[in-house]
CSV table of C-alpha atoms and ligand atoms in Angstrom, one decimal:
chain,number,residue,atom,x,y,z
T,1,MET,CA,34.9,11.8,-1.8
T,2,LYS,CA,34.2,15.4,-2.9
T,3,LEU,CA,30.8,16.9,-2.5
T,4,LYS,CA,28.9,19.4,-4.5
T,5,GLN,CA,25.9,21.3,-3.2
T,6,THR,CA,23.0,21.8,-5.5
T,7,TYR,CA,19.3,22.5,-5.3
T,8,VAL,CA,16.6,20.3,-6.7
T,9,CYS,CA,12.9,21.0,-7.4
T,10,GLU,CA,10.7,18.6,-5.5
T,11,GLN,CA,7.9,18.9,-8.1
T,12,CYS,CA,9.8,18.3,-11.4
T,13,GLY,CA,13.3,17.3,-10.3
T,14,VAL,CA,15.1,20.1,-12.2
T,15,THR,CA,18.4,21.1,-10.5
T,16,SER,CA,19.9,24.5,-10.0
T,17,PRO,CA,23.3,25.5,-8.6
T,18,LYS,CA,21.8,28.1,-6.3
T,19,TRP,CA,18.5,28.4,-4.4
T,20,VAL,CA,15.6,30.2,-6.1
T,21,GLY,CA,12.2,30.9,-4.8
T,22,GLN,CA,10.4,29.7,-8.0
T,23,CYS,CA,11.4,26.7,-10.0
T,24,PRO,CA,12.8,27.9,-13.4
T,25,ASP,CA,11.3,24.9,-15.1
T,26,CYS,CA,7.8,24.1,-13.7
T,27,ALA,CA,7.3,27.5,-12.0
T,28,SER,CA,6.2,26.1,-8.7
T,29,TRP,CA,7.0,28.2,-5.6
T,30,ASN,CA,9.2,27.2,-2.7
T,31,SER,CA,9.9,23.8,-4.2
T,32,MET,CA,13.7,23.9,-4.3
T,33,VAL,CA,15.5,21.9,-1.7
T,34,GLU,CA,19.1,21.4,-0.9
T,35,GLN,CA,20.9,18.3,-2.0
T,36,ILE,CA,24.4,17.1,-2.2
T,37,THR,CA,26.0,15.2,-5.1
T,38,PRO,CA,29.2,13.4,-4.5
T,39,ILE,CA,31.7,14.1,-7.3
T,40,ARG,CA,33.1,10.7,-8.0
T,41,SER,CA,36.0,10.1,-10.2
T,42,SER,CA,34.5,7.0,-11.9
T,43,GLY,CA,32.0,4.3,-11.4
T,44,ASN,CA,28.8,4.4,-9.5
T,45,LYS,CA,29.4,2.4,-6.4
T,46,GLY,CA,26.0,3.3,-4.9
T,47,TYR,CA,24.0,0.8,-6.8
T,48,ALA,CA,24.2,-2.9,-6.7
T,49,ALA,CA,23.8,-3.4,-10.4
T,50,ALA,CA,26.9,-1.5,-11.5
T,51,THR,CA,29.4,-4.3,-11.3
T,52,GLY,CA,30.9,-5.0,-14.7
T,53,GLU,CA,32.0,-3.0,-17.7
T,54,GLN,CA,31.5,-5.7,-20.3
T,55,VAL,CA,28.4,-6.4,-22.3
T,56,VAL,CA,27.1,-9.9,-21.5
T,57,LYS,CA,24.6,-12.2,-23.1
T,58,LEU,CA,21.3,-12.4,-21.3
T,59,SER,CA,21.7,-16.2,-21.4
T,60,ASP,CA,25.2,-16.1,-19.8
T,61,VAL,CA,24.2,-14.1,-16.7
T,62,GLN,CA,24.7,-16.3,-13.7
T,63,LEU,CA,21.7,-16.2,-11.4
T,64,THR,CA,22.1,-16.4,-7.7
T,65,VAL,CA,19.1,-17.7,-5.9
T,66,GLU,CA,18.0,-15.1,-3.4
T,67,ALA,CA,17.7,-16.6,0.0
T,68,ARG,CA,14.4,-15.7,1.5
T,69,ILE,CA,14.2,-15.2,5.3
T,70,ALA,CA,10.8,-16.1,6.9
T,71,THR,CA,9.7,-13.2,9.0
T,72,GLY,CA,7.6,-15.3,11.3
T,73,LEU,CA,4.4,-13.6,10.0
T,74,ASN,CA,3.0,-15.4,7.0
T,75,GLU,CA,1.0,-12.4,5.9
T,76,LEU,CA,4.1,-10.2,5.9
T,77,ASP,CA,6.0,-12.9,3.9
T,78,ARG,CA,3.2,-12.9,1.4
T,79,VAL,CA,3.4,-9.2,0.7
T,80,LEU,CA,7.1,-9.4,0.5
T,81,GLY,CA,6.7,-12.0,-2.2
T,82,GLY,CA,7.5,-15.1,-0.2
T,83,GLY,CA,9.8,-13.9,2.6
T,84,LEU,CA,12.4,-11.2,3.1
T,85,VAL,CA,15.2,-11.1,0.5
T,86,GLY,CA,18.6,-11.1,2.0
T,87,ASP,CA,19.9,-7.7,0.9
T,88,SER,CA,16.7,-5.9,0.0
T,89,VAL,CA,15.6,-2.5,1.2
T,90,VAL,CA,11.9,-2.3,2.2
T,91,LEU,CA,10.1,0.9,2.8
T,92,ILE,CA,7.1,0.7,5.1
T,93,GLY,CA,4.7,3.7,5.0
T,94,GLY,CA,1.5,4.5,6.8
T,95,ASP,CA,-0.3,6.9,9.1
T,96,PRO,CA,1.1,7.6,12.5
T,97,GLY,CA,-0.2,5.1,15.0
T,98,ILE,CA,-1.3,2.5,12.5
T,99,GLY,CA,1.1,-0.1,13.7
T,100,LYS,CA,4.4,0.2,11.9
T,101,SER,CA,6.6,0.1,15.0
T,102,THR,CA,4.5,-2.7,16.4
T,103,LEU,CA,4.9,-4.8,13.2
T,104,LEU,CA,8.6,-4.3,13.1
T,105,ILE,CA,9.4,-4.9,16.7
T,106,GLN,CA,7.4,-8.2,16.5
T,107,THR,CA,9.2,-9.2,13.3
T,108,LEU,CA,12.7,-8.2,14.5
T,109,CYS,CA,12.4,-10.0,17.9
T,110,HIS,CA,11.5,-13.1,16.0
T,111,LEU,CA,14.2,-12.7,13.3
T,112,SER,CA,16.9,-11.9,15.9
T,113,GLN,CA,16.6,-15.5,17.1
T,114,THR,CA,18.2,-16.7,13.9
T,115,HIS,CA,19.8,-13.6,12.4
T,116,PRO,CA,21.8,-10.8,14.0
T,117,ALA,CA,19.4,-7.9,14.0
T,118,LEU,CA,19.6,-4.2,15.0
T,119,TYR,CA,16.6,-2.0,15.7
T,120,VAL,CA,17.4,1.7,15.4
T,121,THR,CA,14.8,3.9,17.1
T,122,GLY,CA,14.7,7.6,16.5
T,123,GLU,CA,11.2,8.3,17.7
T,124,GLU,CA,10.7,6.3,20.8
T,125,SER,CA,13.1,5.9,23.6
T,126,LEU,CA,14.8,2.6,24.4
T,127,GLN,CA,12.4,2.3,27.4
T,128,GLN,CA,9.3,2.7,25.2
T,129,VAL,CA,10.5,0.1,22.7
T,130,THR,CA,11.5,-2.3,25.5
T,131,LEU,CA,8.2,-1.8,27.3
T,132,ARG,CA,6.3,-2.7,24.2
T,133,ALA,CA,8.4,-5.8,23.6
T,134,ARG,CA,7.9,-7.0,27.2
T,135,ARG,CA,4.2,-6.4,27.1
T,136,LEU,CA,3.9,-8.3,23.9
T,137,GLU,CA,6.0,-11.1,25.4
T,138,LEU,CA,8.4,-11.2,22.5
T,139,PRO,CA,11.7,-13.0,22.7
T,140,GLN,CA,14.1,-10.2,23.7
T,141,ASP,CA,17.5,-11.8,24.4
T,142,GLN,CA,19.0,-11.5,20.9
T,143,LEU,CA,17.8,-8.1,19.6
T,144,ASN,CA,20.2,-5.2,19.6
T,145,LEU,CA,18.6,-1.7,20.1
T,146,LEU,CA,20.1,1.7,19.3
T,147,ALA,CA,18.6,5.1,19.9
T,148,GLU,CA,20.3,7.3,17.3
T,149,THR,CA,19.3,9.7,14.5
T,150,GLN,CA,22.5,10.7,12.9
T,151,VAL,CA,23.1,8.5,9.9
T,152,GLU,CA,26.9,8.5,9.9
T,153,ARG,CA,26.9,7.2,13.5
T,154,ILE,CA,24.2,4.6,12.8
T,155,ILE,CA,26.3,3.3,9.9
T,156,ALA,CA,29.5,3.3,12.0
T,157,ILE,CA,27.8,1.3,14.7
T,158,ALA,CA,26.1,-1.0,12.3
T,159,GLU,CA,29.4,-1.8,10.7
T,160,LYS,CA,30.8,-2.9,14.0
T,161,SER,CA,27.8,-5.0,15.1
T,162,SER,CA,27.3,-6.3,11.5
T,163,PRO,CA,23.5,-7.1,11.6
T,164,LYS,CA,21.8,-9.1,8.9
T,165,VAL,CA,18.6,-7.2,9.4
T,166,LEU,CA,18.4,-3.5,10.2
T,167,VAL,CA,15.4,-1.4,11.0
T,168,ILE,CA,15.3,2.4,11.0
T,169,ASP,CA,12.2,3.8,12.8
T,170,SER,CA,11.7,6.3,11.2
T,171,VAL,CA,13.4,7.9,8.2
T,172,GLN,CA,11.9,11.3,9.2
T,173,THR,CA,14.1,11.5,12.2
T,174,LEU,CA,17.3,10.9,10.3
T,175,HIS,CA,19.9,13.6,9.6
T,176,THR,CA,23.3,13.6,8.0
T,177,GLU,CA,26.2,15.8,8.9
T,178,LEU,CA,26.7,16.5,5.2
T,179,LEU,CA,23.8,18.8,5.0
T,180,SER,CA,23.2,21.9,7.1
T,181,SER,CA,19.4,22.0,6.7
T,182,ALA,CA,17.1,20.9,9.6
T,183,PRO,CA,16.4,17.3,10.4
T,184,GLY,CA,13.1,16.1,8.9
T,185,GLY,CA,13.5,18.1,5.8
T,186,VAL,CA,13.2,16.5,2.4
T,187,SER,CA,16.8,16.7,1.5
T,188,GLN,CA,18.0,15.4,4.9
T,189,VAL,CA,15.7,12.4,4.7
T,190,ARG,CA,16.6,11.6,1.2
T,191,GLU,CA,20.3,11.9,1.6
T,192,SER,CA,20.3,9.9,4.9
T,193,ALA,CA,18.2,7.2,3.3
T,194,ALA,CA,20.5,7.0,0.3
T,195,GLN,CA,23.5,6.5,2.6
T,196,LEU,CA,21.7,3.7,4.4
T,197,VAL,CA,20.7,2.1,1.2
T,198,ARG,CA,24.3,2.1,-0.1
T,199,PHE,CA,25.4,0.6,3.2
T,200,ALA,CA,22.8,-2.1,3.1
T,201,LYS,CA,23.6,-3.0,-0.5
T,202,SER,CA,27.3,-3.1,0.0
T,203,LYS,CA,27.1,-5.2,3.1
T,204,GLY,CA,24.2,-7.5,2.1
T,205,VAL,CA,22.0,-6.3,4.9
T,206,ALA,CA,18.2,-6.5,4.8
T,207,LEU,CA,17.0,-3.0,5.6
T,208,PHE,CA,13.5,-1.8,6.7
T,209,LEU,CA,12.9,1.9,6.5
T,210,VAL,CA,9.8,3.2,8.3
T,211,GLY,CA,8.2,6.4,6.9
T,212,HIS,CA,5.1,8.4,7.9
T,213,VAL,CA,2.6,9.4,5.3
T,214,THR,CA,1.5,13.0,5.3
T,215,LYS,CA,-2.1,14.1,4.8
T,216,GLU,CA,-1.6,14.4,1.1
T,217,GLY,CA,-0.8,10.7,1.1
T,218,MET,CA,2.8,11.1,0.4
T,219,LEU,CA,5.7,9.9,2.4
T,220,ALA,CA,6.5,13.0,4.2
T,221,GLY,CA,9.0,14.6,2.0
T,222,PRO,CA,10.5,12.1,-0.2
T,223,ARG,CA,8.3,10.2,-2.6
T,224,VAL,CA,11.8,9.8,-4.1
T,225,LEU,CA,12.6,7.2,-1.5
T,226,GLU,CA,10.3,4.9,-3.5
T,227,HIS,CA,12.7,4.4,-6.3
T,228,MET,CA,15.7,3.9,-4.1
T,229,VAL,CA,14.2,0.9,-2.4
T,230,ASP,CA,13.3,-2.6,-3.6
T,231,ALA,CA,9.9,-2.8,-2.1
T,232,VAL,CA,7.3,-0.3,-0.8
T,233,LEU,CA,4.7,-1.5,1.6
T,234,TYR,CA,1.8,0.7,2.7
T,235,PHE,CA,-0.5,0.3,5.6
T,236,GLU,CA,-4.1,0.8,4.6
T,237,GLY,CA,-7.3,0.8,6.6
T,238,GLU,CA,-8.8,2.9,9.3
T,239,ARG,CA,-7.2,3.4,12.7
T,240,ASP,CA,-10.5,2.9,14.4
T,241,SER,CA,-11.0,-0.5,12.8
T,242,ARG,CA,-9.3,-3.6,14.2
T,243,PHE,CA,-8.0,-4.7,10.9
T,244,ARG,CA,-4.8,-3.5,9.3
T,245,VAL,CA,-4.0,-4.1,5.6
T,246,ILE,CA,-0.5,-3.9,4.2
T,247,ARG,CA,-0.3,-3.5,0.5
T,248,ALA,CA,2.9,-3.9,-1.7
T,249,VAL,CA,2.8,-1.0,-4.1
T,250,LYS,CA,6.2,-1.8,-5.5
T,251,ASN,CA,8.2,-5.0,-5.2
T,252,ARG,CA,11.2,-6.0,-7.1
T,253,PHE,CA,11.0,-9.5,-5.7
T,254,GLY,CA,7.3,-10.3,-5.9
T,255,ALA,CA,3.9,-9.3,-7.1
T,256,VAL,CA,2.5,-5.8,-6.5
T,257,ASN,CA,-0.9,-5.2,-5.0
T,258,GLU,CA,-0.5,-8.3,-2.8
T,259,LEU,CA,-2.2,-7.7,0.5
T,260,GLY,CA,-1.3,-8.8,4.0
T,261,ILE,CA,-4.1,-8.7,6.5
T,262,PHE,CA,-3.6,-8.3,10.3
T,263,ALA,CA,-5.8,-7.6,13.3
T,264,MET,CA,-4.5,-5.2,15.9
T,265,THR,CA,-5.1,-6.8,19.3
T,266,ASP,CA,-4.0,-6.1,22.8
T,267,ARG,CA,-1.2,-8.5,22.1
T,268,GLY,CA,0.1,-6.7,19.1
T,269,LEU,CA,-0.6,-7.5,15.4
T,270,ARG,CA,-2.0,-10.9,14.7
T,271,GLN,CA,-2.3,-12.2,11.2
T,272,VAL,CA,-5.7,-13.0,9.8
T,273,ASN,CA,-5.3,-16.3,7.9
T,274,ASN,CA,-8.7,-16.4,6.3
T,275,PRO,CA,-9.5,-12.8,5.5
T,276,SER,CA,-11.8,-12.9,2.6
T,277,ALA,CA,-15.0,-11.9,4.5
T,278,ILE,CA,-13.7,-9.7,7.3
T,279,PHE,CA,-14.8,-6.5,5.7
T,280,LEU,CA,-18.5,-7.4,5.4
T,281,SER,CA,-20.8,-5.8,7.9
T,282,HIS,CA,-23.5,-8.5,8.1
T,283,TYR,CA,-26.8,-6.6,8.4
T,284,GLU,CA,-29.9,-8.2,9.7
T,285,THR,CA,-31.9,-7.0,6.7
T,286,ALA,CA,-30.7,-5.8,3.3
T,287,ILE,CA,-30.3,-2.0,3.1
T,288,SER,CA,-30.4,0.1,0.0
T,289,GLY,CA,-27.3,1.4,-1.6
T,290,SER,CA,-25.1,-1.5,-0.4
T,291,VAL,CA,-23.8,-4.4,-2.5
T,292,ILE,CA,-21.2,-7.0,-2.0
T,293,MET,CA,-18.5,-7.5,-4.7
T,294,VAL,CA,-15.8,-10.1,-5.0
T,295,SER,CA,-12.6,-8.2,-5.6
T,296,TRP,CA,-9.3,-9.7,-6.5
T,297,GLU,CA,-6.3,-8.5,-4.6
T,298,GLY,CA,-2.9,-9.7,-5.5
T,299,SER,CA,-3.4,-13.5,-5.6
T,300,ARG,CA,-6.6,-14.0,-3.6
T,301,PRO,CA,-10.2,-13.0,-3.6
T,302,LEU,CA,-11.7,-10.6,-1.1
T,303,LEU,CA,-15.3,-9.9,-0.4
T,304,VAL,CA,-15.9,-6.2,0.0
T,305,GLU,CA,-19.0,-4.1,0.4
T,306,VAL,CA,-19.5,-1.1,-1.8
T,307,GLN,CA,-21.9,1.5,-0.5
T,308,ALA,CA,-23.5,4.4,-2.3
T,309,LEU,CA,-25.5,7.3,-1.2
T,310,VAL,CA,-27.4,9.3,-3.8
T,311,ASP,CA,-29.0,12.4,-2.6
T,312,GLU,CA,-30.6,15.5,-4.3
T,313,THR,CA,-28.0,18.1,-4.8
T,314,HIS,CA,-28.4,21.6,-3.3
T,315,LEU,CA,-25.4,23.1,-5.0
T,316,GLY,CA,-24.9,24.1,-8.6
T,317,ASN,CA,-22.4,21.4,-9.2
T,318,PRO,CA,-23.5,17.9,-8.1
T,319,ARG,CA,-20.8,16.2,-6.1
T,320,ARG,CA,-19.1,12.9,-6.9
T,321,VAL,CA,-17.2,11.6,-3.9
T,322,THR,CA,-15.4,8.3,-3.5
T,323,VAL,CA,-13.6,6.7,-0.6
T,324,GLY,CA,-11.4,3.8,-1.5
T,325,LEU,CA,-12.3,4.0,-5.2
T,326,GLU,CA,-11.2,6.2,-8.0
T,327,GLN,CA,-13.3,9.4,-8.4
T,328,ASN,CA,-12.8,9.8,-12.1
T,329,ARG,CA,-13.9,6.3,-12.6
T,330,LEU,CA,-17.2,7.0,-10.8
T,331,ALA,CA,-17.8,10.1,-13.0
T,332,MET,CA,-17.3,7.9,-16.0
T,333,LEU,CA,-19.6,5.2,-14.7
T,334,LEU,CA,-22.4,7.7,-14.0
T,335,ALA,CA,-22.1,8.9,-17.6
T,336,VAL,CA,-22.3,5.3,-18.9
T,337,LEU,CA,-25.3,4.7,-16.6
T,338,HIS,CA,-27.1,7.7,-18.1
T,339,ARG,CA,-26.2,7.2,-21.7
T,340,HIS,CA,-26.6,3.4,-21.9
T,341,GLY,CA,-28.7,2.6,-19.0
T,342,GLY,CA,-31.1,5.6,-19.2
T,343,VAL,CA,-30.7,6.6,-15.5
T,344,ALA,CA,-29.7,10.2,-14.9
T,345,THR,CA,-27.9,11.4,-11.8
T,346,PHE,CA,-27.0,15.0,-12.7
T,347,THR,CA,-29.4,16.5,-10.2
T,348,HIS,CA,-27.9,14.3,-7.4
T,349,ASP,CA,-24.8,14.1,-5.3
T,350,VAL,CA,-23.3,10.7,-5.4
T,351,PHE,CA,-21.1,9.3,-2.6
T,352,VAL,CA,-19.5,5.9,-2.9
T,353,ASN,CA,-17.5,4.2,-0.2
T,354,VAL,CA,-15.7,0.8,0.3
T,355,VAL,CA,-16.4,-0.4,3.8
T,356,GLY,CA,-13.5,-1.1,6.1
T,357,GLY,CA,-11.1,1.6,4.8
T,358,ILE,CA,-9.7,-0.7,2.1
T,359,LYS,CA,-8.8,0.5,-1.3
T,360,VAL,CA,-10.1,-1.2,-4.5
T,361,SER,CA,-8.3,-0.1,-7.6
T,362,GLU,CA,-9.4,-2.9,-10.0
T,363,THR,CA,-12.0,-2.3,-12.7
T,364,GLY,CA,-13.9,-5.3,-11.4
T,365,ALA,CA,-15.6,-2.8,-9.0
T,366,ASP,CA,-17.4,-1.0,-11.9
T,367,LEU,CA,-20.5,-3.0,-11.9
T,368,ALA,CA,-20.8,-2.9,-8.1
T,369,GLN,CA,-20.6,0.9,-8.1
T,370,ILE,CA,-23.3,1.2,-10.7
T,371,VAL,CA,-25.6,-1.3,-8.9
T,372,ALA,CA,-25.0,0.4,-5.5
T,373,VAL,CA,-25.8,3.8,-7.0
T,374,LEU,CA,-29.0,2.5,-8.6
T,375,SER,CA,-30.1,0.8,-5.4
T,376,SER,CA,-29.6,4.0,-3.4
T,377,LEU,CA,-31.3,6.2,-6.1
T,378,ARG,CA,-34.4,3.9,-6.2
T,379,ASN,CA,-34.2,3.2,-2.5
T,380,LYS,CA,-34.4,-0.5,-3.3
T,381,PRO,CA,-32.3,-2.9,-1.3
T,382,ILE,CA,-30.2,-5.6,-3.0
T,383,SER,CA,-30.7,-9.0,-1.6
T,384,SER,CA,-27.9,-9.8,0.8
T,385,ASP,CA,-27.1,-13.1,-0.8
T,386,THR,CA,-26.1,-11.6,-4.1
T,387,VAL,CA,-22.6,-10.7,-5.3
T,388,VAL,CA,-21.5,-8.8,-8.3
T,389,PHE,CA,-18.3,-8.0,-10.2
T,390,GLY,CA,-17.4,-6.9,-13.7
T,391,GLU,CA,-15.8,-4.1,-15.7
T,392,VAL,CA,-18.0,-1.6,-17.5
T,393,GLY,CA,-16.9,-0.2,-20.8
T,394,LEU,CA,-17.7,3.2,-22.3
T,395,ALA,CA,-20.2,1.6,-24.7
T,396,GLY,CA,-22.0,0.1,-21.8
T,397,GLU,CA,-20.6,-3.4,-22.4
T,398,ILE,CA,-19.8,-5.6,-19.4
T,399,ARG,CA,-16.2,-6.9,-19.7
T,400,PRO,CA,-14.7,-9.9,-18.1
T,401,VAL,CA,-12.2,-9.7,-15.2
T,402,GLN,CA,-9.4,-12.0,-14.2
T,403,SER,CA,-10.0,-15.1,-12.0
T,404,GLY,CA,-13.7,-15.1,-12.4
T,405,GLN,CA,-14.1,-18.7,-11.3
T,406,GLU,CA,-12.1,-18.3,-8.2
T,407,ARG,CA,-14.1,-15.2,-7.2
T,408,LEU,CA,-17.3,-17.1,-7.7
T,409,ARG,CA,-16.1,-20.1,-5.7
T,410,GLU,CA,-15.1,-17.8,-2.8
T,411,ALA,CA,-18.5,-16.2,-2.8
T,412,ALA,CA,-20.2,-19.6,-2.8
T,413,LYS,CA,-18.0,-20.7,0.1
T,414,HIS,CA,-19.4,-17.8,2.1
T,415,GLY,CA,-23.0,-18.7,1.4
T,416,PHE,CA,-23.9,-16.3,-1.4
T,417,LYS,CA,-26.6,-17.7,-3.6
T,418,ARG,CA,-26.6,-15.5,-6.6
T,419,ALA,CA,-24.0,-13.7,-8.7
T,420,ILE,CA,-24.4,-11.2,-11.5
T,421,VAL,CA,-21.1,-11.3,-13.5
T,422,PRO,CA,-19.8,-10.6,-17.0
T,423,LYS,CA,-21.1,-13.2,-19.5
T,424,ALA,CA,-17.5,-14.1,-20.4
T,425,ASN,CA,-16.8,-15.0,-16.8
T,426,MET,CA,-19.5,-17.6,-16.7
T,427,PRO,CA,-18.1,-20.9,-15.5
T,428,LYS,CA,-18.8,-23.8,-17.9
T,429,GLY,CA,-20.0,-26.2,-15.3
T,430,GLY,CA,-21.6,-23.7,-13.0
T,431,VAL,CA,-20.8,-23.2,-9.4
T,432,ASP,CA,-22.3,-25.5,-6.7
T,433,GLY,CA,-25.1,-24.0,-4.7
T,434,MET,CA,-25.1,-20.7,-6.6
T,435,GLU,CA,-27.1,-19.2,-9.4
T,436,VAL,CA,-24.7,-17.4,-11.8
T,437,VAL,CA,-26.2,-14.8,-14.1
T,438,GLY,CA,-24.0,-13.6,-17.0
T,439,VAL,CA,-24.6,-10.2,-18.4
T,440,LYS,CA,-23.2,-8.6,-21.6
T,441,HIS,CA,-24.5,-5.1,-21.4
T,442,ILE,CA,-25.4,-2.6,-18.7
T,443,GLN,CA,-29.1,-2.9,-19.9
T,444,ASP,CA,-29.1,-6.6,-19.1
T,445,ALA,CA,-27.5,-6.0,-15.8
T,446,LEU,CA,-30.0,-3.3,-14.7
T,447,GLY,CA,-32.8,-5.8,-15.5
T,448,HIS,CA,-31.7,-8.0,-12.7
T,449,PHE,CA,-32.0,-5.4,-9.9
Z,501,LIG,P1,2.6,1.9,16.5
Z,501,LIG,O1,3.2,0.6,16.1
Z,501,LIG,O2,3.3,2.7,17.5
Z,501,LIG,O3,2.3,2.9,15.3
Z,501,LIG,P2,3.3,3.6,14.3
Z,501,LIG,O4,4.7,3.1,14.6
Z,501,LIG,O5,2.8,3.3,12.9
Z,501,LIG,O6,3.1,5.1,14.5
Z,501,LIG,O7,1.1,1.6,16.9
Z,501,LIG,C1,0.5,2.1,18.0
Z,501,LIG,C2,-0.9,1.8,18.0
Z,501,LIG,O8,-1.3,0.5,18.1
Z,501,LIG,C3,-1.5,2.5,19.2
Z,501,LIG,O9,-2.6,3.3,18.8
Z,501,LIG,C4,-1.8,1.4,20.1
Z,501,LIG,C5,-2.0,0.2,19.2
Z,501,LIG,N1,-1.6,-1.0,19.8
Z,501,LIG,C6,-2.5,-2.0,20.2
Z,501,LIG,O10,-3.7,-1.8,20.1
Z,501,LIG,N2,-2.0,-3.2,20.8
Z,501,LIG,C7,-0.7,-3.4,21.0
Z,501,LIG,O11,-0.4,-4.5,21.4
Z,501,LIG,C8,0.2,-2.4,20.6
Z,501,LIG,C9,1.7,-2.6,20.7
Z,501,LIG,C10,-0.2,-1.2,20.0
Z,502,LIG,MG1,6.2,4.3,15.3
């Protein structure tokens, strides 16, 4: 295989035959990184899909049922879309110390009982990995370990021991002899990962790649890894909290935004089987600025607490800060609150936070944000047995969200007595033990608080 060396811009992807300080296309500085392109005579052997040359009818394509392997952790199976697919490549990202290695050593020790498995560690020594497995009392007799960072050697060894499941912890430590740049660089990581993906696809190996997330929230270096792999799972949540949330942000074999919820204990990660209320803080008395919403994550409801703090601004520009929610959405909601609800906040800083470090990206959080802001602004607590959800439109209308009934039933199960929800989400027969109030416009909603 002949190789050609080129440079590619990390920002816009433009390629150039030689290195330049400024990208000729998007004009960003220092964004060109080395990459190698194999010059192949024909065909694209790197991807699983490129198998035939003929055009086939959609109805004639023979489907093979993907065999799913149970990982031993139901919550991980859930994020993977019902278990690990035989020859899939899964990228697991997250902050250092959040529990990626712990999760994978637990999974692999379990899987190795039924499938040949190889755990390649580039960060921790064999002793450290073993120590952890011993401490967690995991079954250790079947798992193969390898401490290696050079990708060609990893592949050569993997070819000999032919594992069915392979873990690389982590991609940032990989390097390939094809490139001269330093290990850890974007091009090294990308090229090494690409070789492993090709290997996994051609041999039918399930591959887990571990990647660290940098401060900017990107997988250090290659966001590009995301499109090479079948599934991308991110750890969410705060390191200080006990709970760890894994979210599927991409999954070719299942639903995205599905959450898996774990607790970090002194015996490793334990799955939380009934997680819907774990993020609530249970105050003795209601406090202002805090409201409970029922969010819908993947395929199940989750009760989360939205907190707002509204304070007089001392700067020219009032601040709008969100943690776990989208900032632009908050700015929009404050405009709606002013224009259609008659409540102005332009002399106030507004901070909104989702308790527990979890991210809520659905629009069902709109009403909760508005209610929390209002409660803080007026210093008027919201009764702690009330839940809200609903999307807010630019005209001030309250729009329905998906799975309204299930959300309400979940809240009722946890003892909530009152719900303020979009009128179109009102259940016909009502919900046992709960007063459900349907609202159509932000004006109606504000009247209830
Ligand atoms: P680790 O899996 O090493 O994180 P990553 O690979 O994502 O960098 O997680 C290490 C953290 O988890 C560390 O702070 C200690 C904690 N931990 C426990 O609390 N209990 C345990 O049983 C284990 C193994 C780790
Ligand atoms: Mg680790």
